[in-house]
């Protein structure tokens, strides 16, 4: 079979002819229809993640969409979304024609959303959905600020907040055109972030747009999170699920304590299979109805190195998705 294999941390994977995987008890063999290149894939492959340096070579791909070939629990031909632990633990992932995944992690899906769009949503959509609803406890009428609103997580979060009755939704991002896209997705206001932002200055600019908010979704950390923390209303919550703008943020102890405000961490790895299935079912339902969408770009598997480099450089609008069955180009 063909597979994208990573040999050196920090470098893109390259497609090779590899031996087809065989499933162990408790695993399923899946013919992969689509596998996205996610921030988690890039982080794990950098060798600098909190999971440690992965053993190489390995096939990346922490998730995929495909059709069951062999399974003890699902019928052959069942269409599924599936996660893997590639890059986080020994073993291969979804960026190949065939992949193995734990039987109890498979999520059967319908056919109303195509493989590439469903893969582009995937874990990023699950993260936005559950960070807002489960970890952040979003309630109807609350005011929400989404940092990193131009990314896949951020775009899903803007739409999810609206779908769940937020009273006001605001976006913040650095990318050109992100303000227009945020408003298309239902944002009431937008804060343009800058690489040289000072926390105090950004706090002032942010307050002019958002006033106070009840819930902040934060995939950035760094200066944007510091400013957003200062905009939390009493009993407000900031949910952090990434650090692309910096490894740490600061806050005023008096501000945090005086309003019983909360800073919460989030990881998809804490979700139970049932929580993941429930979130993906809702995401699929809204996507099928046209209420939820993210941009993506499809690449044939043999274009894995190019797709990887472009995603890492931020040159893909939305998510790069590998399609193992696509013609070689």
Short mmCIF file of C-alpha atoms in Angstrom, two decimals:
data_model
loop_
_atom_site.label_atom_id
_atom_site.label_comp_id
_atom_site.label_asym_id
_atom_site.label_seq_id
_atom_site.Cartn_x
_atom_site.Cartn_y
_atom_site.Cartn_z
CA UNK A 1 0.00 0.00 0.00
CA UNK A 2 0.98 3.67 -0.27
CA UNK A 3 1.57 5.61 2.93
CA UNK A 4 2.97 8.98 3.98
CA UNK A 5 5.85 8.14 6.28
CA UNK A 6 7.73 10.55 8.52
CA UNK A 7 11.41 9.71 8.99
CA UNK A 8 12.80 12.84 10.68
CA UNK A 9 11.03 15.04 13.21
CA UNK A 10 10.58 18.55 11.90
CA UNK A 11 10.47 17.48 8.26
CA UNK A 12 7.45 16.62 6.07
CA UNK A 13 6.51 12.97 5.54
CA UNK A 14 7.16 11.34 2.18
CA UNK A 15 5.05 8.75 0.42
CA UNK A 16 6.46 5.24 0.29
CA UNK A 17 5.33 1.73 -0.58
CA UNK A 18 4.71 0.11 2.78
CA UNK A 19 3.46 -3.20 4.04
CA UNK A 20 -0.27 -3.18 4.69
CA UNK A 21 -1.12 -3.10 8.42
CA UNK A 22 -2.75 -6.05 10.13
CA UNK A 23 -5.20 -5.55 12.92
CA UNK A 24 -4.79 -7.01 16.39
CA UNK A 25 -7.67 -8.16 18.59
CA UNK A 26 -9.80 -5.15 19.48
CA UNK A 27 -8.76 -3.28 16.34
CA UNK A 28 -10.38 -2.62 12.96
CA UNK A 29 -8.81 -2.33 9.53
CA UNK A 30 -10.09 0.73 7.65
CA UNK A 31 -9.74 1.72 4.00
CA UNK A 32 -8.99 5.43 4.37
CA UNK A 33 -11.02 7.89 2.31
CA UNK A 34 -9.62 11.11 3.77
CA UNK A 35 -7.08 12.12 6.43
CA UNK A 36 -6.58 15.77 7.47
CA UNK A 37 -3.27 17.35 8.40
CA UNK A 38 -4.05 18.87 11.78
CA UNK A 39 -2.13 21.10 14.21
CA UNK A 40 -1.77 18.05 16.47
CA UNK A 41 -0.12 16.10 13.63
CA UNK A 42 2.33 18.95 13.06
CA UNK A 43 3.03 19.31 16.79
CA UNK A 44 3.65 15.61 17.36
CA UNK A 45 5.88 15.38 14.29
CA UNK A 46 7.95 18.34 15.46
CA UNK A 47 9.25 16.23 18.34
CA UNK A 48 8.45 19.00 20.83
CA UNK A 49 4.97 18.01 22.03
CA UNK A 50 4.12 17.09 25.61
CA UNK A 51 3.75 13.48 24.40
CA UNK A 52 7.49 13.31 23.83
CA UNK A 53 9.51 12.67 20.70
CA UNK A 54 7.79 10.00 18.55
CA UNK A 55 9.58 6.89 17.36
CA UNK A 56 10.39 7.20 13.67
CA UNK A 57 9.62 6.24 11.01
CA UNK A 58 5.86 6.33 11.48
CA UNK A 59 2.76 7.19 9.48
CA UNK A 60 1.15 10.41 10.83
CA UNK A 61 -2.56 11.02 10.95
CA UNK A 62 -4.41 11.34 14.24
CA UNK A 63 -7.77 10.87 12.52
CA UNK A 64 -9.45 9.85 9.32
CA UNK A 65 -12.66 8.92 7.55
CA UNK A 66 -13.01 5.62 5.76
CA UNK A 67 -14.78 2.30 5.30
CA UNK A 68 -14.38 -0.74 7.53
CA UNK A 69 -12.55 -3.66 5.90
CA UNK A 70 -12.28 -5.87 8.99
CA UNK A 71 -13.76 -5.44 12.48
CA UNK A 72 -15.09 -7.52 15.34
CA UNK A 73 -17.83 -5.01 16.12
CA UNK A 74 -18.92 -3.30 12.87
CA UNK A 75 -20.02 -4.72 9.55
CA UNK A 76 -17.67 -4.63 6.59
CA UNK A 77 -18.47 -1.56 4.50
CA UNK A 78 -19.55 0.63 7.44
CA UNK A 79 -18.46 4.23 6.92
CA UNK A 80 -16.64 5.55 9.98
CA UNK A 81 -14.68 8.42 11.43
CA UNK A 82 -11.77 7.15 13.51
CA UNK A 83 -8.98 8.52 15.72
CA UNK A 84 -5.46 7.14 16.15
CA UNK A 85 -2.61 7.78 18.58
CA UNK A 86 -0.02 8.37 15.83
CA UNK A 87 2.76 10.62 17.11
CA UNK A 88 1.47 10.32 20.67
CA UNK A 89 2.24 6.61 21.11
CA UNK A 90 4.03 4.00 18.98
CA UNK A 91 2.12 3.02 15.88
CA UNK A 92 0.91 4.36 12.55
CA UNK A 93 -1.91 6.73 11.69
CA UNK A 94 -4.40 7.58 8.98
CA UNK A 95 -2.24 9.05 6.20
CA UNK A 96 -2.20 5.84 4.20
CA UNK A 97 -4.46 3.73 2.03
CA UNK A 98 -5.15 1.43 4.99
CA UNK A 99 -5.08 2.12 8.72
CA UNK A 100 -5.88 0.33 11.94
CA UNK A 101 -7.90 1.86 14.76
CA UNK A 102 -9.38 0.66 18.03
CA UNK A 103 -12.77 -0.95 17.50
CA UNK A 104 -14.34 0.92 20.40
CA UNK A 105 -13.10 4.28 19.03
CA UNK A 106 -14.81 3.94 15.63
CA UNK A 107 -17.70 6.34 15.05
CA UNK A 108 -20.19 5.21 12.37
CA UNK A 109 -21.23 8.15 10.20
CA UNK A 110 -23.85 8.76 7.53
CA UNK A 111 -23.29 9.71 3.92
CA UNK A 112 -24.67 13.26 3.88
CA UNK A 113 -21.24 14.89 4.43
CA UNK A 114 -18.45 13.87 2.06
CA UNK A 115 -15.20 12.32 3.31
CA UNK A 116 -13.04 15.40 2.82
CA UNK A 117 -15.35 17.87 4.57
CA UNK A 118 -16.03 15.48 7.43
CA UNK A 119 -12.29 14.88 7.85
CA UNK A 120 -11.63 18.64 7.76
CA UNK A 121 -14.14 19.10 10.57
CA UNK A 122 -13.06 16.08 12.61
CA UNK A 123 -11.14 16.59 15.83
CA UNK A 124 -10.92 20.36 15.39
CA UNK A 125 -14.71 20.62 15.31
CA UNK A 126 -15.01 18.18 18.21
CA UNK A 127 -12.56 20.32 20.20
CA UNK A 128 -14.44 23.57 19.52
CA UNK A 129 -17.81 21.95 20.20
CA UNK A 130 -16.95 20.25 23.47
CA UNK A 131 -14.65 22.99 24.78
CA UNK A 132 -17.55 25.43 24.45
CA UNK A 133 -20.34 23.19 25.68
CA UNK A 134 -18.83 20.63 28.07
CA UNK A 135 -15.75 22.35 29.45
CA UNK A 136 -16.90 25.95 29.08
CA UNK A 137 -20.52 25.28 29.98
CA UNK A 138 -21.92 27.72 27.42
CA UNK A 139 -25.44 28.89 28.31
CA UNK A 140 -27.96 30.59 26.06
CA UNK A 141 -27.65 34.35 26.12
CA UNK A 142 -23.98 34.44 27.16
CA UNK A 143 -21.38 36.57 25.39
CA UNK A 144 -18.57 34.60 23.72
CA UNK A 145 -15.13 35.63 22.45
CA UNK A 146 -13.32 33.26 20.09
CA UNK A 147 -9.57 33.81 19.80
CA UNK A 148 -7.91 32.42 16.69
CA UNK A 149 -11.22 32.85 14.87
CA UNK A 150 -9.63 32.30 11.45
CA UNK A 151 -8.55 28.71 12.18
CA UNK A 152 -10.71 25.62 11.84
CA UNK A 153 -11.29 25.42 15.61
CA UNK A 154 -12.16 29.11 15.71
CA UNK A 155 -14.50 29.00 12.73
CA UNK A 156 -16.39 26.05 14.18
CA UNK A 157 -16.55 27.80 17.57
CA UNK A 158 -18.13 30.92 16.06
CA UNK A 159 -20.81 28.82 14.39
CA UNK A 160 -21.32 26.54 17.40
CA UNK A 161 -21.78 29.50 19.75
CA UNK A 162 -24.49 30.89 17.49
CA UNK A 163 -26.15 27.49 17.10
CA UNK A 164 -26.35 27.17 20.89
CA UNK A 165 -27.94 30.54 21.56
CA UNK A 166 -25.05 32.81 22.51
CA UNK A 167 -26.28 36.35 23.09
CA UNK A 168 -23.28 37.86 21.31
CA UNK A 169 -20.26 36.33 19.56
CA UNK A 170 -16.94 38.03 18.86
CA UNK A 171 -13.88 36.88 16.94
CA UNK A 172 -10.21 37.79 17.18
CA UNK A 173 -7.47 36.82 14.73
CA UNK A 174 -4.44 38.11 12.87
CA UNK A 175 -4.97 36.87 9.32
CA UNK A 176 -5.99 39.18 6.49
CA UNK A 177 -9.68 38.84 5.71
CA UNK A 178 -10.44 37.07 8.99
CA UNK A 179 -12.79 39.86 10.06
CA UNK A 180 -15.00 39.43 6.99
CA UNK A 181 -15.06 35.64 7.41
CA UNK A 182 -15.93 35.95 11.12
CA UNK A 183 -18.87 38.19 10.34
CA UNK A 184 -20.05 35.78 7.63
CA UNK A 185 -20.14 33.12 10.36
CA UNK A 186 -22.22 35.24 12.71
CA UNK A 187 -19.73 37.36 14.67
CA UNK A 188 -21.09 40.61 16.07
CA UNK A 189 -17.66 42.20 16.25
CA UNK A 190 -14.00 41.49 15.54
CA UNK A 191 -10.62 42.32 17.09
CA UNK A 192 -7.59 42.36 14.79
CA UNK A 193 -4.55 40.83 16.51
CA UNK A 194 -0.99 41.96 15.73
CA UNK A 195 2.33 40.17 16.11
CA UNK A 196 3.73 43.03 18.20
CA UNK A 197 0.67 43.39 20.44
CA UNK A 198 1.27 44.61 23.97
CA UNK A 199 -1.11 43.04 26.50
CA UNK A 200 -2.29 46.37 27.94
CA UNK A 201 -2.87 47.93 24.52
CA UNK A 202 -4.67 44.84 23.21
CA UNK A 203 -6.83 44.74 26.35
CA UNK A 204 -7.98 48.29 25.65
CA UNK A 205 -8.75 47.57 22.00
CA UNK A 206 -10.48 44.32 22.91
CA UNK A 207 -12.69 45.95 25.56
CA UNK A 208 -13.81 48.58 23.03
CA UNK A 209 -15.22 45.78 20.86
CA UNK A 210 -16.39 43.09 23.30
CA UNK A 211 -16.93 44.93 26.58
CA UNK A 212 -17.09 41.96 28.94
CA UNK A 213 -17.65 38.35 27.90
CA UNK A 214 -18.79 35.27 29.77
CA UNK A 215 -16.77 32.70 27.84
CA UNK A 216 -13.50 32.82 25.92
CA UNK A 217 -12.37 29.99 23.64
CA UNK A 218 -8.58 30.22 23.49
CA UNK A 219 -6.46 28.16 21.10
CA UNK A 220 -3.72 30.83 21.20
CA UNK A 221 -2.55 31.56 24.77
CA UNK A 222 0.15 34.27 24.92
CA UNK A 223 -0.73 37.97 24.76
CA UNK A 224 -4.22 37.43 23.25
CA UNK A 225 -5.20 35.23 26.19
CA UNK A 226 -3.83 37.75 28.69
CA UNK A 227 -5.98 40.46 27.14
CA UNK A 228 -9.05 38.21 26.94
CA UNK A 229 -8.70 37.26 30.61
CA UNK A 230 -8.97 40.94 31.50
CA UNK A 231 -12.28 41.08 29.57
CA UNK A 232 -13.96 38.25 31.48
CA UNK A 233 -17.16 39.16 33.28
CA UNK A 234 -17.77 37.89 36.83
CA UNK A 235 -18.04 34.10 36.79
CA UNK A 236 -16.57 34.14 33.27
CA UNK A 237 -14.52 31.23 31.95
CA UNK A 238 -11.53 31.06 29.63
CA UNK A 239 -10.98 27.62 28.09
CA UNK A 240 -7.47 27.11 26.72
CA UNK A 241 -6.86 24.42 24.12
CA UNK A 242 -3.66 25.58 22.41
CA UNK A 243 -0.61 27.80 22.52
CA UNK A 244 0.09 28.96 18.98
CA UNK A 245 0.63 32.58 20.15
CA UNK A 246 2.77 31.76 23.17
CA UNK A 247 3.41 29.20 25.87
CA UNK A 248 2.07 31.31 28.74
CA UNK A 249 -0.38 34.07 29.59
CA UNK A 250 -0.66 36.39 32.61
CA UNK A 251 -3.61 37.44 34.73
CA UNK A 252 -4.39 39.65 37.69
CA UNK A 253 -5.03 37.60 40.80
CA UNK A 254 -7.37 40.28 42.12
CA UNK A 255 -9.37 40.29 38.87
CA UNK A 256 -9.60 36.50 38.83
CA UNK A 257 -10.62 36.16 42.49
CA UNK A 258 -12.91 39.17 42.78
CA UNK A 259 -15.26 37.85 40.11
CA UNK A 260 -14.80 34.11 40.72
CA UNK A 261 -13.47 33.87 37.17
CA UNK A 262 -12.02 30.57 35.87
CA UNK A 263 -9.15 29.51 33.62
CA UNK A 264 -9.71 25.98 32.32
CA UNK A 265 -7.60 23.59 30.30
CA UNK A 266 -9.01 21.37 27.57
CA UNK A 267 -7.76 18.35 25.60
CA UNK A 268 -9.62 16.00 23.27
CA UNK A 269 -7.74 13.15 24.93
CA UNK A 270 -9.94 13.48 28.02
CA UNK A 271 -13.14 12.80 26.09
CA UNK A 272 -14.78 9.43 26.47
CA UNK A 273 -15.66 7.56 23.26
CA UNK A 274 -19.31 8.28 23.99
CA UNK A 275 -18.69 12.03 24.36
CA UNK A 276 -16.76 12.01 21.09
CA UNK A 277 -19.54 10.11 19.32
CA UNK A 278 -22.22 12.48 20.62
CA UNK A 279 -20.27 15.56 19.57
CA UNK A 280 -19.50 14.20 16.11
CA UNK A 281 -23.13 13.18 15.57
CA UNK A 282 -24.27 16.75 16.28
CA UNK A 283 -21.50 18.20 14.11
CA UNK A 284 -22.42 15.87 11.25
CA UNK A 285 -26.11 16.77 11.58
CA UNK A 286 -25.45 20.52 11.39
CA UNK A 287 -22.93 20.12 8.55
CA UNK A 288 -25.39 18.00 6.55
CA UNK A 289 -28.02 20.71 7.01
CA UNK A 290 -25.63 23.44 5.84
CA UNK A 291 -25.44 25.11 9.25
CA UNK A 292 -21.78 24.25 9.88
CA UNK A 293 -18.88 24.31 7.44
CA UNK A 294 -15.13 24.91 7.29
CA UNK A 295 -12.85 25.56 4.29
CA UNK A 296 -10.49 22.82 3.13
CA UNK A 297 -8.17 21.86 0.29
CA UNK A 298 -7.88 18.26 -0.91
CA UNK A 299 -4.57 16.68 -1.96
CA UNK A 300 -3.77 13.27 -3.41
CA UNK A 301 -1.73 11.11 -1.06
CA UNK A 302 1.35 11.47 -3.25
CA UNK A 303 1.19 15.22 -2.57
CA UNK A 304 1.58 14.64 1.16
CA UNK A 305 4.92 16.46 1.51
CA UNK A 306 3.61 19.53 -0.33
CA UNK A 307 0.32 19.55 1.60
CA UNK A 308 2.18 19.16 4.90
CA UNK A 309 4.58 22.03 4.16
CA UNK A 310 1.76 24.31 3.02
CA UNK A 311 -0.36 23.55 6.10
CA UNK A 312 2.62 24.17 8.38
CA UNK A 313 3.33 27.49 6.66
CA UNK A 314 -0.29 28.63 6.93
CA UNK A 315 -0.71 28.65 3.16
CA UNK A 316 -3.86 26.49 3.14
CA UNK A 317 -7.20 28.17 3.66
CA UNK A 318 -8.66 25.99 6.39
CA UNK A 319 -7.52 22.39 6.48
CA UNK A 320 -5.35 20.36 4.10
CA UNK A 321 -6.85 16.91 3.63
CA UNK A 322 -5.11 13.93 2.03
CA UNK A 323 -7.26 11.69 -0.16
CA UNK A 324 -5.55 8.30 -0.54
CA UNK A 325 -7.88 7.23 -3.36
CA UNK A 326 -7.31 10.36 -5.46
CA UNK A 327 -5.29 10.07 -8.69
CA UNK A 328 -1.56 10.55 -8.29
CA UNK A 329 -0.54 13.96 -9.53
#
